[in-house]
Amino acid sequence: MLCINYINLKSLGEIMDYSNDTHLKSIGYILWIFGFTGSHRFYYGKPISGTIWFFTLGLLFIGWIIDFFLIPSMDRQADFRYRSGNLNYTVAWILLTFLGLFGIHRFYMGKWLTGIAYLLSGGIFGIGYLYDFWTLNDQVSLINSRP
């Protein structure tokens, strides 16, 4: 009886050890430093609240302070929601954040035509750059779900 329970608990532990760690808490906290711009919320796939944080300075910094404690749960939600695979979410986000107007993140994702279009037009005049802040997690997840 004891042996059977140990085997069941061991199997349960092995199942729980499997992780789909698509987003990193460390990156979330680094982005939180600039969180009054909503950057950490965009990273964790919350574009509506990210936009609200951007226009209200993190709900007048109050929401920004509260988010310091919410980052672990936002990280878990993103790990459950998005699919890991060949493309790394963190690399895509770093490329988007710092080189997005040049379309480097699109080249990384294998989207060569739109990458060239971003390169020649400054991220399609900034509108495509903003669009990618809203949709990058879904774009990477879709690419990662392909066989």
PDB file of C-alpha atoms in Angstrom:
ATOM      1  CA  MET A   1       0.000   0.000   0.000  1.00  0.00           C
ATOM      2  CA  LEU A   2       2.728   2.451   0.962  1.00  0.00           C
ATOM      3  CA  CYS A   3       4.688   1.523  -2.170  1.00  0.00           C
ATOM      4  CA  ILE A   4       1.699   2.257  -4.410  1.00  0.00           C
ATOM      5  CA  ASN A   5       1.163   5.684  -2.818  1.00  0.00           C
ATOM      6  CA  TYR A   6       4.852   6.508  -3.235  1.00  0.00           C
ATOM      7  CA  ILE A   7       4.714   5.577  -6.929  1.00  0.00           C
ATOM      8  CA  ASN A   8       1.598   7.690  -7.445  1.00  0.00           C
ATOM      9  CA  LEU A   9       3.151  10.672  -5.674  1.00  0.00           C
ATOM     10  CA  LYS A  10       6.375  10.253  -7.619  1.00  0.00           C
ATOM     11  CA  SER A  11       4.446  10.208 -10.906  1.00  0.00           C
ATOM     12  CA  LEU A  12       2.495  13.273  -9.858  1.00  0.00           C
ATOM     13  CA  GLY A  13       5.761  15.051  -9.021  1.00  0.00           C
ATOM     14  CA  GLU A  14       7.181  14.199 -12.436  1.00  0.00           C
ATOM     15  CA  ILE A  15       4.070  15.593 -14.113  1.00  0.00           C
ATOM     16  CA  MET A  16       4.269  18.789 -12.100  1.00  0.00           C
ATOM     17  CA  ASP A  17       8.002  19.196 -12.906  1.00  0.00           C
ATOM     18  CA  TYR A  18       7.198  19.580 -16.585  1.00  0.00           C
ATOM     19  CA  SER A  19       7.271  23.263 -17.279  1.00  0.00           C
ATOM     20  CA  ASN A  20       6.437  25.345 -20.253  1.00  0.00           C
ATOM     21  CA  ASP A  21       8.582  28.276 -19.141  1.00  0.00           C
ATOM     22  CA  THR A  22       7.958  30.630 -22.044  1.00  0.00           C
ATOM     23  CA  HIS A  23       8.482  33.884 -20.155  1.00  0.00           C
ATOM     24  CA  LEU A  24      11.060  34.742 -17.520  1.00  0.00           C
ATOM     25  CA  LYS A  25      10.284  36.427 -14.196  1.00  0.00           C
ATOM     26  CA  SER A  26      13.654  38.179 -14.312  1.00  0.00           C
ATOM     27  CA  ILE A  27      12.736  39.868 -17.601  1.00  0.00           C
ATOM     28  CA  GLY A  28       9.319  40.700 -16.157  1.00  0.00           C
ATOM     29  CA  TYR A  29      10.941  42.475 -13.209  1.00  0.00           C
ATOM     30  CA  ILE A  30      13.417  44.304 -15.454  1.00  0.00           C
ATOM     31  CA  LEU A  31      10.525  45.510 -17.587  1.00  0.00           C
ATOM     32  CA  TRP A  32       8.618  46.378 -14.403  1.00  0.00           C
ATOM     33  CA  ILE A  33      11.245  49.046 -13.698  1.00  0.00           C
ATOM     34  CA  PHE A  34       9.779  50.786 -16.756  1.00  0.00           C
ATOM     35  CA  GLY A  35       6.354  49.424 -15.865  1.00  0.00           C
ATOM     36  CA  PHE A  36       4.640  52.778 -15.814  1.00  0.00           C
ATOM     37  CA  THR A  37       4.901  52.415 -19.623  1.00  0.00           C
ATOM     38  CA  GLY A  38       3.098  49.057 -19.490  1.00  0.00           C
ATOM     39  CA  SER A  39       6.071  47.143 -20.908  1.00  0.00           C
ATOM     40  CA  HIS A  40       5.866  44.236 -18.451  1.00  0.00           C
ATOM     41  CA  ARG A  41       2.151  43.852 -19.147  1.00  0.00           C
ATOM     42  CA  PHE A  42       2.764  43.684 -22.905  1.00  0.00           C
ATOM     43  CA  TYR A  43       5.476  41.067 -22.260  1.00  0.00           C
ATOM     44  CA  TYR A  44       3.064  38.867 -20.308  1.00  0.00           C
ATOM     45  CA  GLY A  45       0.351  39.099 -22.972  1.00  0.00           C
ATOM     46  CA  LYS A  46      -1.874  41.754 -21.417  1.00  0.00           C
ATOM     47  CA  PRO A  47      -2.018  44.388 -24.178  1.00  0.00           C
ATOM     48  CA  ILE A  48      -5.179  46.182 -23.033  1.00  0.00           C
ATOM     49  CA  SER A  49      -3.921  46.840 -19.523  1.00  0.00           C
ATOM     50  CA  GLY A  50      -0.457  47.538 -20.981  1.00  0.00           C
ATOM     51  CA  THR A  51      -1.961  50.295 -23.102  1.00  0.00           C
ATOM     52  CA  ILE A  52      -3.871  51.666 -20.101  1.00  0.00           C
ATOM     53  CA  TRP A  53      -0.647  51.660 -18.053  1.00  0.00           C
ATOM     54  CA  PHE A  54       1.123  53.454 -20.914  1.00  0.00           C
ATOM     55  CA  PHE A  55      -1.395  56.296 -21.063  1.00  0.00           C
ATOM     56  CA  THR A  56      -1.948  56.623 -17.277  1.00  0.00           C
ATOM     57  CA  LEU A  57       1.640  56.111 -16.053  1.00  0.00           C
ATOM     58  CA  GLY A  58       0.766  52.772 -14.479  1.00  0.00           C
ATOM     59  CA  LEU A  59      -2.542  54.048 -13.127  1.00  0.00           C
ATOM     60  CA  LEU A  60      -0.687  56.993 -11.578  1.00  0.00           C
ATOM     61  CA  PHE A  61       2.045  54.638 -10.299  1.00  0.00           C
ATOM     62  CA  ILE A  62      -0.362  52.815  -7.933  1.00  0.00           C
ATOM     63  CA  GLY A  63      -1.023  49.948 -10.354  1.00  0.00           C
ATOM     64  CA  TRP A  64       2.683  49.885 -11.137  1.00  0.00           C
ATOM     65  CA  ILE A  65       3.549  49.291  -7.465  1.00  0.00           C
ATOM     66  CA  ILE A  66       0.868  46.598  -7.119  1.00  0.00           C
ATOM     67  CA  ASP A  67       2.231  44.851 -10.219  1.00  0.00           C
ATOM     68  CA  PHE A  68       5.518  44.221  -8.409  1.00  0.00           C
ATOM     69  CA  PHE A  69       3.640  41.594  -6.387  1.00  0.00           C
ATOM     70  CA  LEU A  70       1.562  40.334  -9.345  1.00  0.00           C
ATOM     71  CA  ILE A  71       4.472  39.477 -11.653  1.00  0.00           C
ATOM     72  CA  PRO A  72       4.800  35.838 -10.439  1.00  0.00           C
ATOM     73  CA  SER A  73       1.121  35.164 -11.230  1.00  0.00           C
ATOM     74  CA  MET A  74       1.353  36.973 -14.589  1.00  0.00           C
ATOM     75  CA  ASP A  75       4.399  34.821 -15.381  1.00  0.00           C
ATOM     76  CA  ARG A  76       2.510  31.597 -14.536  1.00  0.00           C
ATOM     77  CA  GLN A  77      -0.468  32.680 -16.662  1.00  0.00           C
ATOM     78  CA  ALA A  78       1.808  33.432 -19.627  1.00  0.00           C
ATOM     79  CA  ASP A  79       3.543  30.065 -19.231  1.00  0.00           C
ATOM     80  CA  PHE A  80       0.173  28.283 -19.347  1.00  0.00           C
ATOM     81  CA  ARG A  81      -1.190  30.393 -22.187  1.00  0.00           C
ATOM     82  CA  TYR A  82       1.700  30.371 -24.658  1.00  0.00           C
ATOM     83  CA  ARG A  83       3.492  27.475 -26.268  1.00  0.00           C
ATOM     84  CA  SER A  84       7.241  26.953 -26.075  1.00  0.00           C
ATOM     85  CA  GLY A  85       9.161  25.840 -29.128  1.00  0.00           C
ATOM     86  CA  ASN A  86      11.965  26.838 -31.456  1.00  0.00           C
ATOM     87  CA  LEU A  87      11.433  30.576 -31.022  1.00  0.00           C
ATOM     88  CA  ASN A  88      12.281  32.106 -27.683  1.00  0.00           C
ATOM     89  CA  TYR A  89       9.796  34.686 -26.398  1.00  0.00           C
ATOM     90  CA  THR A  90      12.441  36.643 -24.511  1.00  0.00           C
ATOM     91  CA  VAL A  91      14.690  36.994 -27.571  1.00  0.00           C
ATOM     92  CA  ALA A  92      11.730  38.080 -29.689  1.00  0.00           C
ATOM     93  CA  TRP A  93      10.706  40.662 -27.069  1.00  0.00           C
ATOM     94  CA  ILE A  94      14.218  42.072 -26.716  1.00  0.00           C
ATOM     95  CA  LEU A  95      14.510  42.382 -30.494  1.00  0.00           C
ATOM     96  CA  LEU A  96      11.090  44.033 -30.717  1.00  0.00           C
ATOM     97  CA  THR A  97      11.771  46.448 -27.874  1.00  0.00           C
ATOM     98  CA  PHE A  98      15.158  47.663 -29.042  1.00  0.00           C
ATOM     99  CA  LEU A  99      15.184  47.017 -32.802  1.00  0.00           C
ATOM    100  CA  GLY A 100      11.491  46.718 -33.644  1.00  0.00           C
ATOM    101  CA  LEU A 101      11.368  49.765 -35.862  1.00  0.00           C
ATOM    102  CA  PHE A 102      13.940  48.025 -38.079  1.00  0.00           C
ATOM    103  CA  GLY A 103      11.956  44.747 -38.160  1.00  0.00           C
ATOM    104  CA  ILE A 104      14.755  42.628 -36.681  1.00  0.00           C
ATOM    105  CA  HIS A 105      12.245  40.665 -34.579  1.00  0.00           C
ATOM    106  CA  ARG A 106      10.357  39.806 -37.773  1.00  0.00           C
ATOM    107  CA  PHE A 107      13.515  38.451 -39.386  1.00  0.00           C
ATOM    108  CA  TYR A 108      14.046  36.347 -36.232  1.00  0.00           C
ATOM    109  CA  MET A 109      10.539  34.903 -36.620  1.00  0.00           C
ATOM    110  CA  GLY A 110      11.166  34.091 -40.291  1.00  0.00           C
ATOM    111  CA  LYS A 111       8.839  36.790 -41.613  1.00  0.00           C
ATOM    112  CA  TRP A 112      11.273  38.132 -44.190  1.00  0.00           C
ATOM    113  CA  LEU A 113       8.879  40.193 -46.339  1.00  0.00           C
ATOM    114  CA  THR A 114       7.397  42.146 -43.454  1.00  0.00           C
ATOM    115  CA  GLY A 115      10.884  42.402 -41.931  1.00  0.00           C
ATOM    116  CA  ILE A 116      12.106  44.158 -45.065  1.00  0.00           C
ATOM    117  CA  ALA A 117       8.973  46.338 -45.090  1.00  0.00           C
ATOM    118  CA  TYR A 118       9.613  47.350 -41.452  1.00  0.00           C
ATOM    119  CA  LEU A 119      13.269  48.021 -42.242  1.00  0.00           C
ATOM    120  CA  LEU A 120      12.408  50.347 -45.126  1.00  0.00           C
ATOM    121  CA  SER A 121       9.500  52.136 -43.429  1.00  0.00           C
ATOM    122  CA  GLY A 122      10.455  52.448 -39.762  1.00  0.00           C
ATOM    123  CA  GLY A 123       8.165  49.666 -38.613  1.00  0.00           C
ATOM    124  CA  ILE A 124       5.495  50.742 -41.129  1.00  0.00           C
ATOM    125  CA  PHE A 125       5.676  54.245 -39.652  1.00  0.00           C
ATOM    126  CA  GLY A 126       5.411  52.978 -36.075  1.00  0.00           C
ATOM    127  CA  ILE A 127       1.935  51.499 -36.460  1.00  0.00           C
ATOM    128  CA  GLY A 128       3.273  48.006 -37.176  1.00  0.00           C
ATOM    129  CA  TYR A 129       5.645  48.371 -34.254  1.00  0.00           C
ATOM    130  CA  LEU A 130       2.714  49.087 -31.928  1.00  0.00           C
ATOM    131  CA  TYR A 131       0.738  46.227 -33.510  1.00  0.00           C
ATOM    132  CA  ASP A 132       3.585  43.856 -32.698  1.00  0.00           C
ATOM    133  CA  PHE A 133       3.587  44.967 -29.054  1.00  0.00           C
ATOM    134  CA  TRP A 134      -0.051  43.861 -28.957  1.00  0.00           C
ATOM    135  CA  THR A 135       0.414  40.563 -30.797  1.00  0.00           C
ATOM    136  CA  LEU A 136       4.013  39.323 -30.473  1.00  0.00           C
ATOM    137  CA  ASN A 137       3.234  36.597 -27.917  1.00  0.00           C
ATOM    138  CA  ASP A 138       0.498  35.178 -30.141  1.00  0.00           C
ATOM    139  CA  GLN A 139       2.734  35.369 -33.221  1.00  0.00           C
ATOM    140  CA  VAL A 140       5.544  33.435 -31.507  1.00  0.00           C
ATOM    141  CA  SER A 141       3.093  30.911 -30.037  1.00  0.00           C
ATOM    142  CA  LEU A 142       1.582  30.288 -33.475  1.00  0.00           C
ATOM    143  CA  ILE A 143       5.013  29.713 -35.015  1.00  0.00           C
ATOM    144  CA  ASN A 144       5.984  27.421 -32.109  1.00  0.00           C
ATOM    145  CA  SER A 145       2.835  25.340 -32.584  1.00  0.00           C
ATOM    146  CA  ARG A 146       3.735  24.437 -36.169  1.00  0.00           C
ATOM    147  CA  PRO A 147       5.233  20.966 -36.598  1.00  0.00           C
TER     148      PRO A 147
END
